[in-house]
mmCIF file of C-alpha atoms in Angstrom:
data_model
loop_
_atom_site.group_PDB
_atom_site.id
_atom_site.type_symbol
_atom_site.label_atom_id
_atom_site.label_comp_id
_atom_site.label_asym_id
_atom_site.label_seq_id
_atom_site.Cartn_x
_atom_site.Cartn_y
_atom_site.Cartn_z
ATOM 1 C CA UNK T 1 -22.397 8.816 -110.798
ATOM 2 C CA UNK T 2 -24.037 10.262 -113.987
ATOM 3 C CA UNK T 3 -22.459 9.373 -116.724
ATOM 4 C CA UNK T 4 -22.808 9.563 -120.532
ATOM 5 C CA UNK T 5 -21.043 6.588 -122.377
ATOM 6 C CA UNK T 6 -19.100 7.069 -125.680
ATOM 7 C CA UNK T 7 -18.981 3.778 -127.786
ATOM 8 C CA UNK T 8 -20.001 2.560 -131.443
ATOM 9 C CA UNK T 9 -19.608 -1.053 -132.578
ATOM 10 C CA UNK T 10 -20.897 -4.093 -131.207
ATOM 11 C CA UNK T 11 -17.868 -4.681 -128.290
ATOM 12 C CA UNK T 12 -19.348 -2.434 -126.879
ATOM 13 C CA UNK T 13 -22.626 -3.787 -125.401
ATOM 14 C CA UNK T 14 -21.428 -5.903 -122.750
ATOM 15 C CA UNK T 15 -19.949 -2.664 -120.627
ATOM 16 C CA UNK T 16 -23.013 -1.063 -121.391
ATOM 17 C CA UNK T 17 -25.233 -3.732 -119.971
ATOM 18 C CA UNK T 18 -22.844 -4.315 -116.837
ATOM 19 C CA UNK T 19 -22.918 -0.116 -116.447
ATOM 20 C CA UNK T 20 -27.167 -0.539 -116.963
ATOM 21 C CA UNK T 21 -26.757 -3.123 -113.940
ATOM 22 C CA UNK T 22 -24.489 -0.808 -111.800
ATOM 23 C CA UNK T 23 -25.430 1.921 -109.675
ATOM 24 C CA UNK T 24 -24.498 4.600 -112.265
ATOM 25 C CA UNK T 25 -26.797 6.544 -114.463
ATOM 26 C CA UNK T 26 -26.901 6.573 -118.040
ATOM 27 C CA UNK T 27 -27.865 9.660 -119.107
ATOM 28 C CA UNK T 28 -27.058 9.509 -122.679
ATOM 29 C CA UNK T 29 -24.941 7.817 -125.585
ATOM 30 C CA UNK T 30 -22.713 9.278 -127.750
ATOM 31 C CA UNK T 31 -21.394 7.123 -130.608
ATOM 32 C CA UNK T 32 -20.835 7.656 -134.230
ATOM 33 C CA UNK T 33 -23.343 8.742 -136.708
ATOM 34 C CA UNK T 34 -25.917 6.144 -138.733
ATOM 35 C CA UNK T 35 -23.859 5.045 -141.608
ATOM 36 C CA UNK T 36 -25.273 3.341 -144.831
ATOM 37 C CA UNK T 37 -25.489 -0.630 -145.105
ATOM 38 C CA UNK T 38 -26.194 -3.131 -146.764
ATOM 39 C CA UNK T 39 -27.061 -3.846 -150.779
ATOM 40 C CA UNK T 40 -29.781 -0.590 -150.289
ATOM 41 C CA UNK T 41 -27.708 1.627 -148.458
ATOM 42 C CA UNK T 42 -30.381 2.274 -146.106
ATOM 43 C CA UNK T 43 -28.900 3.905 -143.042
ATOM 44 C CA UNK T 44 -28.646 2.137 -139.962
ATOM 45 C CA UNK T 45 -28.162 3.012 -135.982
ATOM 46 C CA UNK T 46 -24.414 1.585 -134.323
ATOM 47 C CA UNK T 47 -25.345 -1.094 -132.118
ATOM 48 C CA UNK T 48 -24.364 1.258 -129.234
ATOM 49 C CA UNK T 49 -26.881 3.526 -130.321
ATOM 50 C CA UNK T 50 -29.230 1.150 -131.148
ATOM 51 C CA UNK T 51 -29.129 -0.821 -127.596
ATOM 52 C CA UNK T 52 -29.686 2.605 -126.219
ATOM 53 C CA UNK T 53 -32.789 3.558 -128.367
ATOM 54 C CA UNK T 54 -34.009 0.192 -126.886
ATOM 55 C CA UNK T 55 -33.316 1.247 -123.321
ATOM 56 C CA UNK T 56 -34.782 5.123 -123.730
ATOM 57 C CA UNK T 57 -31.748 6.542 -123.363
ATOM 58 C CA UNK T 58 -31.085 10.058 -125.096
ATOM 59 C CA UNK T 59 -28.680 9.144 -128.410
ATOM 60 C CA UNK T 60 -26.041 12.208 -129.341
ATOM 61 C CA UNK T 61 -24.447 11.425 -132.745
ATOM 62 C CA UNK T 62 -21.718 14.194 -133.611
ATOM 63 C CA UNK T 63 -20.376 13.651 -136.719
ATOM 64 C CA UNK T 64 -16.985 15.859 -134.648
ATOM 65 C CA UNK T 65 -17.172 15.752 -131.080
ATOM 66 C CA UNK T 66 -16.103 19.168 -131.487
ATOM 67 C CA UNK T 67 -19.206 20.946 -132.895
ATOM 68 C CA UNK T 68 -19.894 23.400 -130.693
ATOM 69 C CA UNK T 69 -23.883 21.798 -130.433
ATOM 70 C CA UNK T 70 -22.576 18.722 -128.972
ATOM 71 C CA UNK T 71 -20.387 20.130 -126.282
ATOM 72 C CA UNK T 72 -22.952 22.422 -125.094
ATOM 73 C CA UNK T 73 -25.620 19.383 -124.751
ATOM 74 C CA UNK T 74 -22.774 17.471 -122.865
ATOM 75 C CA UNK T 75 -22.015 20.103 -120.718
ATOM 76 C CA UNK T 76 -26.100 20.552 -120.266
ATOM 77 C CA UNK T 77 -26.182 16.877 -119.280
ATOM 78 C CA UNK T 78 -23.236 17.666 -116.779
ATOM 79 C CA UNK T 79 -22.012 13.808 -116.313
ATOM 80 C CA UNK T 80 -19.493 12.973 -113.708
ATOM 81 C CA UNK T 81 -17.637 10.606 -115.887
ATOM 82 C CA UNK T 82 -17.560 9.743 -119.452
ATOM 83 C CA UNK T 83 -16.244 6.171 -119.665
ATOM 84 C CA UNK T 84 -15.420 5.085 -123.345
ATOM 85 C CA UNK T 85 -15.283 1.935 -125.848
ATOM 86 C CA UNK T 86 -14.478 2.111 -129.416
ATOM 87 C CA UNK T 87 -16.044 5.311 -129.814
ATOM 88 C CA UNK T 88 -14.084 5.616 -133.280
ATOM 89 C CA UNK T 89 -13.241 9.636 -133.418
ATOM 90 C CA UNK T 90 -10.779 11.415 -131.945
ATOM 91 C CA UNK T 91 -11.919 13.667 -128.013
ATOM 92 C CA UNK T 92 -11.269 17.181 -128.094
ATOM 93 C CA UNK T 93 -9.330 18.834 -124.888
ATOM 94 C CA UNK T 94 -12.515 20.360 -124.532
ATOM 95 C CA UNK T 95 -15.248 17.221 -124.247
ATOM 96 C CA UNK T 96 -12.339 15.878 -122.316
ATOM 97 C CA UNK T 97 -12.295 19.140 -119.592
ATOM 98 C CA UNK T 98 -16.589 18.712 -119.337
ATOM 99 C CA UNK T 99 -16.848 15.745 -117.036
ATOM 100 C CA UNK T 100 -15.275 15.972 -113.131
ATOM 101 C CA UNK T 101 -13.486 12.514 -113.599
ATOM 102 C CA UNK T 102 -12.694 13.233 -117.405
ATOM 103 C CA UNK T 103 -13.316 10.259 -119.978
ATOM 104 C CA UNK T 104 -12.232 6.652 -118.721
ATOM 105 C CA UNK T 105 -11.624 4.183 -121.616
ATOM 106 C CA UNK T 106 -11.691 0.354 -121.915
ATOM 107 C CA UNK T 107 -8.980 -0.377 -124.266
ATOM 108 C CA UNK T 108 -8.556 -4.048 -125.717
ATOM 109 C CA UNK T 109 -4.089 -4.241 -124.861
ATOM 110 C CA UNK T 110 -1.595 -3.869 -121.752
ATOM 111 C CA UNK T 111 -0.718 -0.622 -122.623
ATOM 112 C CA UNK T 112 1.642 0.977 -123.667
ATOM 113 C CA UNK T 113 1.821 -2.283 -125.772
ATOM 114 C CA UNK T 114 -0.372 -1.722 -128.904
ATOM 115 C CA UNK T 115 -2.082 2.189 -128.501
ATOM 116 C CA UNK T 116 -4.411 2.483 -131.577
ATOM 117 C CA UNK T 117 -7.280 1.517 -133.508
ATOM 118 C CA UNK T 118 -6.501 -2.295 -133.942
ATOM 119 C CA UNK T 119 -4.732 -3.817 -130.812
ATOM 120 C CA UNK T 120 -6.186 -7.134 -130.798
ATOM 121 C CA UNK T 121 -5.434 -7.540 -134.320
ATOM 122 C CA UNK T 122 -2.042 -6.954 -134.334
ATOM 123 C CA UNK T 123 -1.824 -9.072 -130.725
ATOM 124 C CA UNK T 124 -2.714 -11.799 -132.900
ATOM 125 C CA UNK T 125 -0.897 -10.975 -135.995
ATOM 126 C CA UNK T 126 2.165 -10.675 -134.281
ATOM 127 C CA UNK T 127 1.466 -13.997 -132.421
ATOM 128 C CA UNK T 128 1.550 -12.568 -129.051
ATOM 129 C CA UNK T 129 0.907 -15.078 -126.239
ATOM 130 C CA UNK T 130 -0.885 -12.616 -123.569
ATOM 131 C CA UNK T 131 -2.676 -9.727 -124.079
ATOM 132 C CA UNK T 132 -5.654 -7.977 -121.680
ATOM 133 C CA UNK T 133 -7.361 -4.714 -121.365
ATOM 134 C CA UNK T 134 -6.436 -1.778 -119.482
ATOM 135 C CA UNK T 135 -8.946 1.496 -118.013
ATOM 136 C CA UNK T 136 -7.004 4.612 -118.516
ATOM 137 C CA UNK T 137 -7.672 8.102 -118.232
ATOM 138 C CA UNK T 138 -8.193 9.834 -121.931
ATOM 139 C CA UNK T 139 -5.925 12.523 -122.472
ATOM 140 C CA UNK T 140 -4.949 14.170 -126.074
ATOM 141 C CA UNK T 141 -1.909 11.949 -126.757
ATOM 142 C CA UNK T 142 -2.959 8.223 -128.410
ATOM 143 C CA UNK T 143 -3.823 5.958 -125.663
ATOM 144 C CA UNK T 144 -1.185 7.448 -123.477
ATOM 145 C CA UNK T 145 -3.055 8.459 -120.430
ATOM 146 C CA UNK T 146 -2.521 6.947 -116.668
ATOM 147 C CA UNK T 147 -3.562 3.467 -116.368
ATOM 148 C CA UNK T 148 -6.090 3.035 -113.370
ATOM 149 C CA UNK T 149 -6.099 -0.996 -113.982
ATOM 150 C CA UNK T 150 -5.706 -3.973 -116.297
ATOM 151 C CA UNK T 151 -6.918 -7.543 -116.535
ATOM 152 C CA UNK T 152 -4.881 -10.655 -118.676
ATOM 153 C CA UNK T 153 -6.015 -13.241 -121.452
ATOM 154 C CA UNK T 154 -3.997 -15.656 -123.117
ATOM 155 C CA UNK T 155 -4.608 -15.776 -126.841
ATOM 156 C CA UNK T 156 -5.148 -19.519 -127.957
ATOM 157 C CA UNK T 157 -3.645 -20.675 -130.936
ATOM 158 C CA UNK T 158 -7.173 -20.960 -132.724
ATOM 159 C CA UNK T 159 -8.655 -17.291 -132.032
ATOM 160 C CA UNK T 160 -9.669 -14.864 -134.358
ATOM 161 C CA UNK T 161 -9.541 -11.037 -133.358
ATOM 162 C CA UNK T 162 -13.341 -11.534 -133.335
ATOM 163 C CA UNK T 163 -13.239 -14.779 -130.638
ATOM 164 C CA UNK T 164 -10.663 -12.523 -128.664
ATOM 165 C CA UNK T 165 -12.514 -9.375 -128.608
ATOM 166 C CA UNK T 166 -15.296 -11.107 -127.345
ATOM 167 C CA UNK T 167 -13.802 -12.447 -124.323
ATOM 168 C CA UNK T 168 -12.035 -9.414 -123.282
ATOM 169 C CA UNK T 169 -15.334 -7.258 -124.096
ATOM 170 C CA UNK T 170 -16.894 -9.698 -121.227
ATOM 171 C CA UNK T 171 -14.175 -9.263 -118.959
ATOM 172 C CA UNK T 172 -13.280 -5.262 -119.518
ATOM 173 C CA UNK T 173 -16.523 -4.485 -118.864
ATOM 174 C CA UNK T 174 -16.226 -5.438 -115.059
ATOM 175 C CA UNK T 175 -12.959 -3.861 -115.056
ATOM 176 C CA UNK T 176 -14.993 -0.646 -116.013
ATOM 177 C CA UNK T 177 -17.356 -0.522 -113.901
ATOM 178 C CA UNK T 178 -15.009 -1.652 -110.729
ATOM 179 C CA UNK T 179 -12.700 1.055 -111.905
ATOM 180 C CA UNK T 180 -15.541 3.768 -112.056
ATOM 181 C CA UNK T 181 -16.844 2.485 -108.488
ATOM 182 C CA UNK T 182 -13.290 3.301 -107.250
ATOM 183 C CA UNK T 183 -13.261 6.649 -108.758
ATOM 184 C CA UNK T 184 -16.804 7.781 -107.215
ATOM 185 C CA UNK T 185 -15.579 6.190 -103.664
ATOM 186 C CA UNK T 186 -12.336 8.208 -104.123
ATOM 187 C CA UNK T 187 -10.053 5.305 -103.938
ATOM 188 C CA UNK T 188 -8.923 4.797 -107.515
ATOM 189 C CA UNK T 189 -4.939 5.650 -108.345
ATOM 190 C CA UNK T 190 -4.077 5.936 -111.831
ATOM 191 C CA UNK T 191 0.035 4.904 -112.612
ATOM 192 C CA UNK T 192 1.645 6.314 -115.531
ATOM 193 C CA UNK T 193 2.355 4.513 -118.557
ATOM 194 C CA UNK T 194 6.165 2.879 -118.705
ATOM 195 C CA UNK T 195 8.087 4.958 -121.757
ATOM 196 C CA UNK T 196 9.267 1.018 -122.555
ATOM 197 C CA UNK T 197 7.332 -1.265 -124.216
ATOM 198 C CA UNK T 198 5.333 1.042 -126.196
ATOM 199 C CA UNK T 199 4.010 0.216 -129.814
ATOM 200 C CA UNK T 200 1.176 0.957 -132.385
ATOM 201 C CA UNK T 201 -1.924 -0.404 -133.584
ATOM 202 C CA UNK T 202 -3.382 1.047 -136.835
ATOM 203 C CA UNK T 203 -6.284 0.050 -138.452
ATOM 204 C CA UNK T 204 -6.227 -2.848 -140.377
ATOM 205 C CA UNK T 205 -7.139 -2.318 -144.335
ATOM 206 C CA UNK T 206 -8.422 -4.384 -146.850
ATOM 207 C CA UNK T 207 -4.747 -4.416 -148.247
ATOM 208 C CA UNK T 208 -3.730 -5.315 -144.987
ATOM 209 C CA UNK T 209 -5.851 -8.602 -144.940
ATOM 210 C CA UNK T 210 -4.762 -9.895 -148.337
ATOM 211 C CA UNK T 211 -3.153 -13.465 -147.821
ATOM 212 C CA UNK T 212 0.522 -13.153 -148.569
ATOM 213 C CA UNK T 213 1.087 -16.816 -149.784
ATOM 214 C CA UNK T 214 4.908 -16.384 -149.215
ATOM 215 C CA UNK T 215 5.016 -15.871 -145.837
ATOM 216 C CA UNK T 216 5.595 -19.099 -143.945
ATOM 217 C CA UNK T 217 2.640 -21.135 -142.670
ATOM 218 C CA UNK T 218 2.636 -19.737 -139.181
ATOM 219 C CA UNK T 219 2.187 -16.092 -140.661
ATOM 220 C CA UNK T 220 -0.174 -17.217 -142.793
ATOM 221 C CA UNK T 221 -2.423 -18.667 -140.139
ATOM 222 C CA UNK T 222 -1.822 -15.501 -138.063
ATOM 223 C CA UNK T 223 -3.052 -13.052 -140.981
ATOM 224 C CA UNK T 224 -6.091 -14.978 -141.419
ATOM 225 C CA UNK T 225 -6.991 -15.394 -137.606
ATOM 226 C CA UNK T 226 -6.430 -11.593 -137.108
ATOM 227 C CA UNK T 227 -8.592 -10.174 -139.816
ATOM 228 C CA UNK T 228 -11.104 -12.084 -138.950
ATOM 229 C CA UNK T 229 -14.089 -11.838 -138.788
ATOM 230 C CA UNK T 230 -13.416 -7.692 -140.222
ATOM 231 C CA UNK T 231 -11.888 -7.065 -142.683
ATOM 232 C CA UNK T 232 -11.805 -10.734 -143.654
ATOM 233 C CA UNK T 233 -8.357 -12.550 -144.940
ATOM 234 C CA UNK T 234 -8.902 -12.860 -148.575
ATOM 235 C CA UNK T 235 -6.610 -13.683 -151.542
ATOM 236 C CA UNK T 236 -7.705 -14.815 -155.423
ATOM 237 C CA UNK T 237 -8.492 -17.213 -157.691
ATOM 238 C CA UNK T 238 -9.358 -17.717 -161.184
ATOM 239 C CA UNK T 239 -8.534 -13.299 -161.220
ATOM 240 C CA UNK T 240 -11.828 -13.424 -158.236
ATOM 241 C CA UNK T 241 -11.569 -12.635 -154.971
ATOM 242 C CA UNK T 242 -12.355 -15.050 -152.581
ATOM 243 C CA UNK T 243 -12.644 -14.508 -148.592
ATOM 244 C CA UNK T 244 -10.765 -16.915 -146.116
ATOM 245 C CA UNK T 245 -12.057 -18.308 -142.772
ATOM 246 C CA UNK T 246 -8.938 -19.583 -139.846
ATOM 247 C CA UNK T 247 -6.748 -22.139 -141.761
ATOM 248 C CA UNK T 248 -5.032 -25.324 -139.975
ATOM 249 C CA UNK T 249 -0.588 -25.077 -140.779
ATOM 250 C CA UNK T 250 -0.346 -29.177 -141.686
ATOM 251 C CA UNK T 251 3.437 -29.427 -140.550
ATOM 252 C CA UNK T 252 3.727 -32.777 -142.549
ATOM 253 C CA UNK T 253 1.731 -31.733 -145.195
ATOM 254 C CA UNK T 254 2.933 -32.702 -148.832
ATOM 255 C CA UNK T 255 5.363 -29.848 -150.474
ATOM 256 C CA UNK T 256 3.280 -27.336 -152.175
ATOM 257 C CA UNK T 257 4.893 -24.447 -153.783
ATOM 258 C CA UNK T 258 3.044 -20.533 -152.255
ATOM 259 C CA UNK T 259 -0.504 -20.629 -153.041
ATOM 260 C CA UNK T 260 -0.619 -23.790 -155.245
ATOM 261 C CA UNK T 261 -3.759 -25.725 -154.424
ATOM 262 C CA UNK T 262 -3.932 -29.570 -153.556
ATOM 263 C CA UNK T 263 -7.375 -31.202 -153.269
ATOM 264 C CA UNK T 264 -7.553 -34.000 -151.172
ATOM 265 C CA UNK T 265 -11.255 -36.287 -150.185
ATOM 266 C CA UNK T 266 -11.510 -34.828 -146.990
ATOM 267 C CA UNK T 267 -9.411 -31.419 -147.106
ATOM 268 C CA UNK T 268 -7.884 -28.659 -149.695
ATOM 269 C CA UNK T 269 -4.567 -27.608 -149.146
ATOM 270 C CA UNK T 270 -2.843 -24.585 -150.140
ATOM 271 C CA UNK T 271 1.431 -24.192 -150.090
ATOM 272 C CA UNK T 272 3.152 -21.561 -148.065
ATOM 273 C CA UNK T 273 6.790 -20.593 -148.277
ATOM 274 C CA UNK T 274 6.869 -23.592 -145.690
ATOM 275 C CA UNK T 275 4.808 -26.264 -144.857
ATOM 276 C CA UNK T 276 1.396 -26.288 -146.511
ATOM 277 C CA UNK T 277 -2.159 -24.978 -144.660
ATOM 278 C CA UNK T 278 -5.250 -26.641 -144.537
ATOM 279 C CA UNK T 279 -8.300 -24.135 -145.811
ATOM 280 C CA UNK T 280 -11.196 -23.588 -143.334
ATOM 281 C CA UNK T 281 -14.461 -22.183 -145.062
ATOM 282 C CA UNK T 282 -13.859 -20.016 -148.409
ATOM 283 C CA UNK T 283 -16.346 -17.847 -149.859
ATOM 284 C CA UNK T 284 -16.632 -16.633 -153.225
ATOM 285 C CA UNK T 285 -18.345 -13.143 -154.411
ATOM 286 C CA UNK T 286 -21.888 -12.909 -153.837
ATOM 287 C CA UNK T 287 -22.145 -16.302 -152.245
ATOM 288 C CA UNK T 288 -22.507 -17.663 -148.771
ATOM 289 C CA UNK T 289 -19.397 -19.382 -146.613
ATOM 290 C CA UNK T 290 -18.774 -23.015 -147.488
ATOM 291 C CA UNK T 291 -16.665 -25.662 -146.355
ATOM 292 C CA UNK T 292 -13.271 -25.890 -148.520
ATOM 293 C CA UNK T 293 -13.868 -29.188 -150.219
ATOM 294 C CA UNK T 294 -17.433 -28.006 -151.155
ATOM 295 C CA UNK T 295 -15.783 -24.969 -152.732
ATOM 296 C CA UNK T 296 -13.345 -26.822 -154.298
ATOM 297 C CA UNK T 297 -15.840 -29.658 -155.661
ATOM 298 C CA UNK T 298 -18.331 -26.567 -156.773
ATOM 299 C CA UNK T 299 -15.435 -24.767 -159.097
ATOM 300 C CA UNK T 300 -13.733 -27.636 -160.199
ATOM 301 C CA UNK T 301 -10.324 -27.010 -158.743
ATOM 302 C CA UNK T 302 -7.646 -28.463 -161.526
ATOM 303 C CA UNK T 303 -4.318 -29.785 -160.849
ATOM 304 C CA UNK T 304 -1.652 -27.104 -160.973
ATOM 305 C CA UNK T 305 -4.197 -24.144 -159.815
ATOM 306 C CA UNK T 306 -3.422 -21.314 -157.456
ATOM 307 C CA UNK T 307 -4.264 -18.837 -155.195
ATOM 308 C CA UNK T 308 -2.266 -15.808 -155.853
#
């Protein structure tokens, strides 16, 4: 099929590569506009846009996909289908109607679970043991369209959202190509999502990523893994914000009040509502991530000091 791909972050790249190696022809890539990045606030192409530039493929960057100029260009390209992975903007009905086979979305959950912008993060945060990916027909509702196919993956006890998303992006790319192949062959069959089991996964904010030391150890562990690598779990020490990497619950650790720090020779413990957790990496403002023991030695953590 002649396709136009829509996607933005790095997680789209496995799908783009799989489609490039398939029999489908990528006419253009639709992605979010270049955004300022770094200390110089230089405008930077999205990973999907940069990939398209590298392969000599047209890049479309509408501020909103309802813009007349974008809709006209999409009509002129006349794609058979628009596969979508993490595009990052709502697609209006006027754009959905242009391709013969519509827009086909690869979503990183087992729909109807975790509809929305952050399905992987919410699956980790809520302690799901199994998740997956779904390929479905995009429609006006939020991730409500009929599903062509799914795959499942176990959420491991140490998985961060980044770990899990990397695996699902790779396996989901194959599923997306298989669905497009079936659509072209006329053998694809989509099934309506069940009415039961619906849950929502809104974007995880920086405020959501603040560690709550009054939570039990298992919940502290989940929140930090869910927010890794983005937006990054954080807490405050001496009234300054520090980011934390994944921690390890220590069920047999010494009793500590929530947030209290205990520096030992080979580990740094922080108290929770239940048992302590051993810190992994700590990143102070303006610094690179470092092992917690190095951070504790550098700032000279004193007895009785706490995260807040």
